[in-house]
Structure formats: structure tokens, C-alpha cells
mmCIF file of C-alpha atoms in Angstrom:
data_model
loop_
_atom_site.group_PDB
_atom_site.id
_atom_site.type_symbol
_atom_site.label_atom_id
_atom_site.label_comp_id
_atom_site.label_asym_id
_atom_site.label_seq_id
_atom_site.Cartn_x
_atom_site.Cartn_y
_atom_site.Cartn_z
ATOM 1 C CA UNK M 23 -13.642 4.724 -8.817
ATOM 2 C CA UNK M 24 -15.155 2.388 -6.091
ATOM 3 C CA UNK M 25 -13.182 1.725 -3.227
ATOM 4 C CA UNK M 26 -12.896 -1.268 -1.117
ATOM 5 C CA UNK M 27 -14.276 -0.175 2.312
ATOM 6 C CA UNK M 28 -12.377 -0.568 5.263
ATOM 7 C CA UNK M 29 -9.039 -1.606 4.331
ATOM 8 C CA UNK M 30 -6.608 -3.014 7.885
ATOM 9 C CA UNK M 31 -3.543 -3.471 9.113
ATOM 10 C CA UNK M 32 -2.651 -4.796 12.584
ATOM 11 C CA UNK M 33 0.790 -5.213 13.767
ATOM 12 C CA UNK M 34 1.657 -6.424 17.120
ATOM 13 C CA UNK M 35 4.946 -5.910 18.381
ATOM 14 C CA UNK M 36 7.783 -4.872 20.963
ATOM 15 C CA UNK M 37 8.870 -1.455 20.542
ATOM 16 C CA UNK M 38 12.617 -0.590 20.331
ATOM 17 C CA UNK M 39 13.682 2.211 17.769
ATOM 18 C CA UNK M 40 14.887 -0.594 15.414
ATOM 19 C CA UNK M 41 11.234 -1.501 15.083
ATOM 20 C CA UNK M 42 9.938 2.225 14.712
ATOM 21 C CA UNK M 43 12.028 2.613 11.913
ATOM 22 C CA UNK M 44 10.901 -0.463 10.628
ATOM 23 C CA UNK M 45 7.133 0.184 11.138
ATOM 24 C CA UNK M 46 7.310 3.778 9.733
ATOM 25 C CA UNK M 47 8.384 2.055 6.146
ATOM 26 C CA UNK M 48 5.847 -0.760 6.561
ATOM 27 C CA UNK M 49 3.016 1.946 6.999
ATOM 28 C CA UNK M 50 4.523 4.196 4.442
ATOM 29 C CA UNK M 51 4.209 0.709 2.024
ATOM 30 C CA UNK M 52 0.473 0.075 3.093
ATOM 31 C CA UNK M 53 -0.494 3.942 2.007
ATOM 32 C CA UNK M 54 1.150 3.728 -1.015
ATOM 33 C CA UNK M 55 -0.624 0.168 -1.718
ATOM 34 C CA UNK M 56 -3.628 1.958 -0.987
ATOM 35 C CA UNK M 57 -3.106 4.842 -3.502
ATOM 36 C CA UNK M 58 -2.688 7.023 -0.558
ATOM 37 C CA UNK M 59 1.079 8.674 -1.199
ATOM 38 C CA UNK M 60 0.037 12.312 -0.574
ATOM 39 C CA UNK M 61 -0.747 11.457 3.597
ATOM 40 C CA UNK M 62 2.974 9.144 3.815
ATOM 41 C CA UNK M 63 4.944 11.668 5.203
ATOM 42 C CA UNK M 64 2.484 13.094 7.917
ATOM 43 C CA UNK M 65 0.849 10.233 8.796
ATOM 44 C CA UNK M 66 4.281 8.132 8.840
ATOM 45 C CA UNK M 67 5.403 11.109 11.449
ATOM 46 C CA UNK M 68 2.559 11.174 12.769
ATOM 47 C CA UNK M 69 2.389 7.257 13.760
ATOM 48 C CA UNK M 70 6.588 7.433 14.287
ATOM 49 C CA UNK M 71 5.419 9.679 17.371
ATOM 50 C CA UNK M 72 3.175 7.693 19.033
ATOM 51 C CA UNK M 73 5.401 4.495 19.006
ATOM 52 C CA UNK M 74 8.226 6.872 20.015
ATOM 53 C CA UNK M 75 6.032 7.709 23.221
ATOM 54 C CA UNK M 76 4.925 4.058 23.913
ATOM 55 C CA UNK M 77 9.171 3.977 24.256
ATOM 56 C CA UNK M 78 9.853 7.034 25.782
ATOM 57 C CA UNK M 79 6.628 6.197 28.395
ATOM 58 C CA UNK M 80 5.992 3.079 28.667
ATOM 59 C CA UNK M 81 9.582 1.550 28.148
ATOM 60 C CA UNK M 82 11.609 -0.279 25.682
ATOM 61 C CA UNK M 83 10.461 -4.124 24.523
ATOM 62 C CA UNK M 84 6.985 -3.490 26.142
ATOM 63 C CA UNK M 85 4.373 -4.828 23.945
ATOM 64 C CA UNK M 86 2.635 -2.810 21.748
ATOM 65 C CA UNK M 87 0.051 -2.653 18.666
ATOM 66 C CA UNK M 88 -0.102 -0.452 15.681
ATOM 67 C CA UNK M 89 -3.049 0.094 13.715
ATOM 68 C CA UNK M 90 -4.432 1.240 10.270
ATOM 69 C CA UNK M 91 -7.576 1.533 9.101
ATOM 70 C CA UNK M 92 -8.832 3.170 5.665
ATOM 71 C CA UNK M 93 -12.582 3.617 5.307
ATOM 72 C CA UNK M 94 -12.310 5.138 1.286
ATOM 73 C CA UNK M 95 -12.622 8.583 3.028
ATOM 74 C CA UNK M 96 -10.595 8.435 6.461
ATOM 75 C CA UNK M 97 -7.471 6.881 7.785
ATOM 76 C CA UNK M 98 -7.384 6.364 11.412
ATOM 77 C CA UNK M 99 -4.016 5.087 13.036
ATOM 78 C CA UNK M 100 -3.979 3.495 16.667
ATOM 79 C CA UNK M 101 -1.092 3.173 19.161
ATOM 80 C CA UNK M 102 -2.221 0.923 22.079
ATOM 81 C CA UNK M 103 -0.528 -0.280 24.802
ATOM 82 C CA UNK M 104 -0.539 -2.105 28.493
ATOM 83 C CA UNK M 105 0.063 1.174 30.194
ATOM 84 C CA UNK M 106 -2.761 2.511 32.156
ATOM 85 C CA UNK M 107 -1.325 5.852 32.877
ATOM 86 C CA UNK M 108 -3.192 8.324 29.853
ATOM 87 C CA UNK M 109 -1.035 10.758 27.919
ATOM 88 C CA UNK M 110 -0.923 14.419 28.276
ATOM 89 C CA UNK M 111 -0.683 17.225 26.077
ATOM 90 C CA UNK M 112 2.039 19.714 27.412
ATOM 91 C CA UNK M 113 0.795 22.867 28.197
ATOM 92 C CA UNK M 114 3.846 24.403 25.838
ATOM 93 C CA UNK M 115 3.644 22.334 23.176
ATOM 94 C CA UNK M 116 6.676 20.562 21.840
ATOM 95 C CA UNK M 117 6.007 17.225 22.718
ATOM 96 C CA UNK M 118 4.823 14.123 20.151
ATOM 97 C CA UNK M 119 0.926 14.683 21.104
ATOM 98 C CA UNK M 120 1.789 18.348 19.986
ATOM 99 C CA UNK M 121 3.276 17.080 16.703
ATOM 100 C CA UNK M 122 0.402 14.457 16.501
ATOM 101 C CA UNK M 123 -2.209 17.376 16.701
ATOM 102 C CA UNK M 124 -0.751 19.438 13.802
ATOM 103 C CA UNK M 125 -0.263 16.700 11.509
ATOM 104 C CA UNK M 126 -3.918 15.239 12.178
ATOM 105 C CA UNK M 127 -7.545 16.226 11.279
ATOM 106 C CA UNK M 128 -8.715 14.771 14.942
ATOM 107 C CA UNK M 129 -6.892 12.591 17.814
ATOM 108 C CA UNK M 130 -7.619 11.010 21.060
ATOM 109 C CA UNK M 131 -6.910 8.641 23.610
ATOM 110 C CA UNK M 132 -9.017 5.945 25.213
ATOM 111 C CA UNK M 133 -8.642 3.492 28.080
ATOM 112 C CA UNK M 134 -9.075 -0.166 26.707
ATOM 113 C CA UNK M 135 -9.125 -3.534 29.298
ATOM 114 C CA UNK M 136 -5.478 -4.071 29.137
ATOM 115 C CA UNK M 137 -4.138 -0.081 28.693
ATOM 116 C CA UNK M 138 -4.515 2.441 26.315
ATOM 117 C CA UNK M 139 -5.040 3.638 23.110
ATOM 118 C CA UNK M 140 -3.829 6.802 21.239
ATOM 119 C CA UNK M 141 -5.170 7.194 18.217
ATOM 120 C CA UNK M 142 -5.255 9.806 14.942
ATOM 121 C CA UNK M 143 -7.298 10.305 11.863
ATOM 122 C CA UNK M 144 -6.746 12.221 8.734
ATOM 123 C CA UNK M 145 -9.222 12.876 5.947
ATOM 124 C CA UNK M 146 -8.005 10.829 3.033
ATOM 125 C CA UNK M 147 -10.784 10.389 0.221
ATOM 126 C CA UNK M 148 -9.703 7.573 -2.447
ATOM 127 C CA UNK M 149 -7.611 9.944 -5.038
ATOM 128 C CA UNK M 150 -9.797 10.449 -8.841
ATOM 129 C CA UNK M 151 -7.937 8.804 -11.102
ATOM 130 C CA UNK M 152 -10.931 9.522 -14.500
ATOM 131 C CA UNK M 153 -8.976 12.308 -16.938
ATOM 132 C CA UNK M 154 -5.819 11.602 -16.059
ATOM 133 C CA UNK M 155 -5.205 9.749 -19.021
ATOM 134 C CA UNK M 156 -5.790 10.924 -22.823
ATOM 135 C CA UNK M 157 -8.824 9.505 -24.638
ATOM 136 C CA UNK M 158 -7.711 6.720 -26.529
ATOM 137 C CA UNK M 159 -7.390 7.330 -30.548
ATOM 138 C CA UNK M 160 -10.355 5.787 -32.505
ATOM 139 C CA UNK M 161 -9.654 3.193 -34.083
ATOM 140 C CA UNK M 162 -8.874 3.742 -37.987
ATOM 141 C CA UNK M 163 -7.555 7.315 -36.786
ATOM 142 C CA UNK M 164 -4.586 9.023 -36.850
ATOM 143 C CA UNK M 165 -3.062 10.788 -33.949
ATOM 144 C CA UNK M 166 -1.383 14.081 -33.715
ATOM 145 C CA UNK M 167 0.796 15.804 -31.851
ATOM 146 C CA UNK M 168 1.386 19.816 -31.737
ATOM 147 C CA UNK M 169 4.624 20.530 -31.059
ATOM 148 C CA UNK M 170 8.019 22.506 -32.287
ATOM 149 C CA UNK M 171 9.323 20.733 -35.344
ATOM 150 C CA UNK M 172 10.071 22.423 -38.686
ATOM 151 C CA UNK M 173 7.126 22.554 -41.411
ATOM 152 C CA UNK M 174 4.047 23.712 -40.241
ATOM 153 C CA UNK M 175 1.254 22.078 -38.990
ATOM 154 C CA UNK M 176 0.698 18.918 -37.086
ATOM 155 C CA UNK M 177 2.914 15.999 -37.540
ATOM 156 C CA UNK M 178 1.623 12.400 -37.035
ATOM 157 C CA UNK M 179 3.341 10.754 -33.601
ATOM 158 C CA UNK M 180 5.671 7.884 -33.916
ATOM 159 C CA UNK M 181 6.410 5.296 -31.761
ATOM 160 C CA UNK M 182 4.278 2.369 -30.317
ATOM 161 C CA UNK M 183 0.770 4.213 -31.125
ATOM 162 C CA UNK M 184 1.950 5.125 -34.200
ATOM 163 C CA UNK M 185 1.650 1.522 -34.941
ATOM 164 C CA UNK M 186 -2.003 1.575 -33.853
ATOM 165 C CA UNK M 187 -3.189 3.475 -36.664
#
């Protein structure tokens, strides 16, 4: 299955916990748009934290951005803000960098010109979708399905492929 490389979403925005909630469904929506549903509940925590933080840190209604960005084989999210003071990781744990780190392959911060940004990426390869599905009957065939029903043998399925044949 070919992939379209680098797939984005950018969201600016002014952090309350109304929005958080609200982002954490809008990224949950963009991974499963992007056949990605096995990484929505880490990387929605995951992303929940760090605009949690820009609250907690920075202060409610500040300006903030959120980021996604899906290369076919990882998913990086970005939290940046207009604070120049850099996060910490606490020395016992606990914290959302702590929570960040165990639900992430890799994390980081960086200064940018107006702040900082906290980022995260995961390893999420596009899913395989080939043999999922059964080969489809040839045409001018019959299909059959093995299964508990009284005589013996196979019995020839009914319903709409029984109509194909």
C-alpha cells in the first residue's frame, strides 16, 4: 500500500481545558483518518499532556500550537509555545514529561524565536491492509462455506454472493 508522505495538521490556539478536551478528539479524528487507530489512545495522552503543561506552566488563554505530522513510518506531535522557560523532567517521575516518555518512542524540547517546543514521536508504519480480505470467487464459480449444518459436506453460501454465481 503506498502512502502519502508527510501528512499535517496545525492548530493554533488558546489553551483552556475546554480546548484540550476538544483537541484530544480532533487528533484522535486525524489518526483514525490516517488509518492510524492502534497509536489514538497513547498518542491522544500523550499530546493531552503537553497542552495540559502549556496550562499548568505557561497559564490559561496563552497562545499555543499543536502539531501532527505523519511521515508513512513516524508520527511526531509538537506542543509550542511563547514561554522561554524549558521544561524539566522531575527527578521522581510523576509528572506529564514522565507520562510523555513512557508513552513515546523519543521526545524533546527545543527553543524556537518566540518560545518553545516540546515535541514526541512514535513509530507508526502505514498498517498492511493485502490478505485481509478473502480472494474473490472466480467468476462462473461457486462458493462454499464449511460450517455446522446437518448433511455432510459443504453447502453453497447464500446471500448477496450467492447471487454472483
Amino acid at each position: 500500500m503506498t502512502v502519502p508522505l508527510d501528512r499535517h495538521y496545525l492548530v493554533e490556539l488558546q489553551v483552556s481545558a475546554k480546548r484540550i478536551s476538544q483537541l484530544r478528539r480532533i487528533v484522535a479524528a486525524h489518526l483514525r483518518h490516517w488509518s492510524l487507530e492502534l497509536h489514538v489512545r497513547p498518542v491522544c495522552r500523550a499530546a493531552e499532556e503537553l497542552l495540559t503543561n502549556v496550562q499548568r506552566h505557561v497559564g490559561e488563554g496563552h497562545r499555543c500550537v499543536l502539531e501532527l505530522r505523519w511521515t508513512g513510518r513516524h508520527l511526531t506531535v509538537s506542543v509550542s509555545d511563547e514561554d522561554s522557560r524549558m521544561p524539566r523532567l522531575r527527578d521522581g517521575g510523576g509528572g506529564g514529561l514522565s507520562r510523555v516518555m513512557a508513552l513515546s518512542d523519543s521526545w524533546g524540547t527545543c527553543r524556537t524565536t518566540d518560545g518553545k517546543a516540546v515535541w514526541f514521536t512514535r513509530y507508526a508504519e502505514s498498517p498492511c491492509t493485502t490478505g485481509l480480505l478473502p480472494p474473490a470467487p472466480l467468476p462462473g464459480g461457486r462458493t462454499f462455506v464449511e460450517g455446522p449444518v446437518s448433511g455432510s459436506g459443504p453447502v453453497a453460501e447464500s446471500g448477496p454472493l450467492a447471487e454472483l454465481v
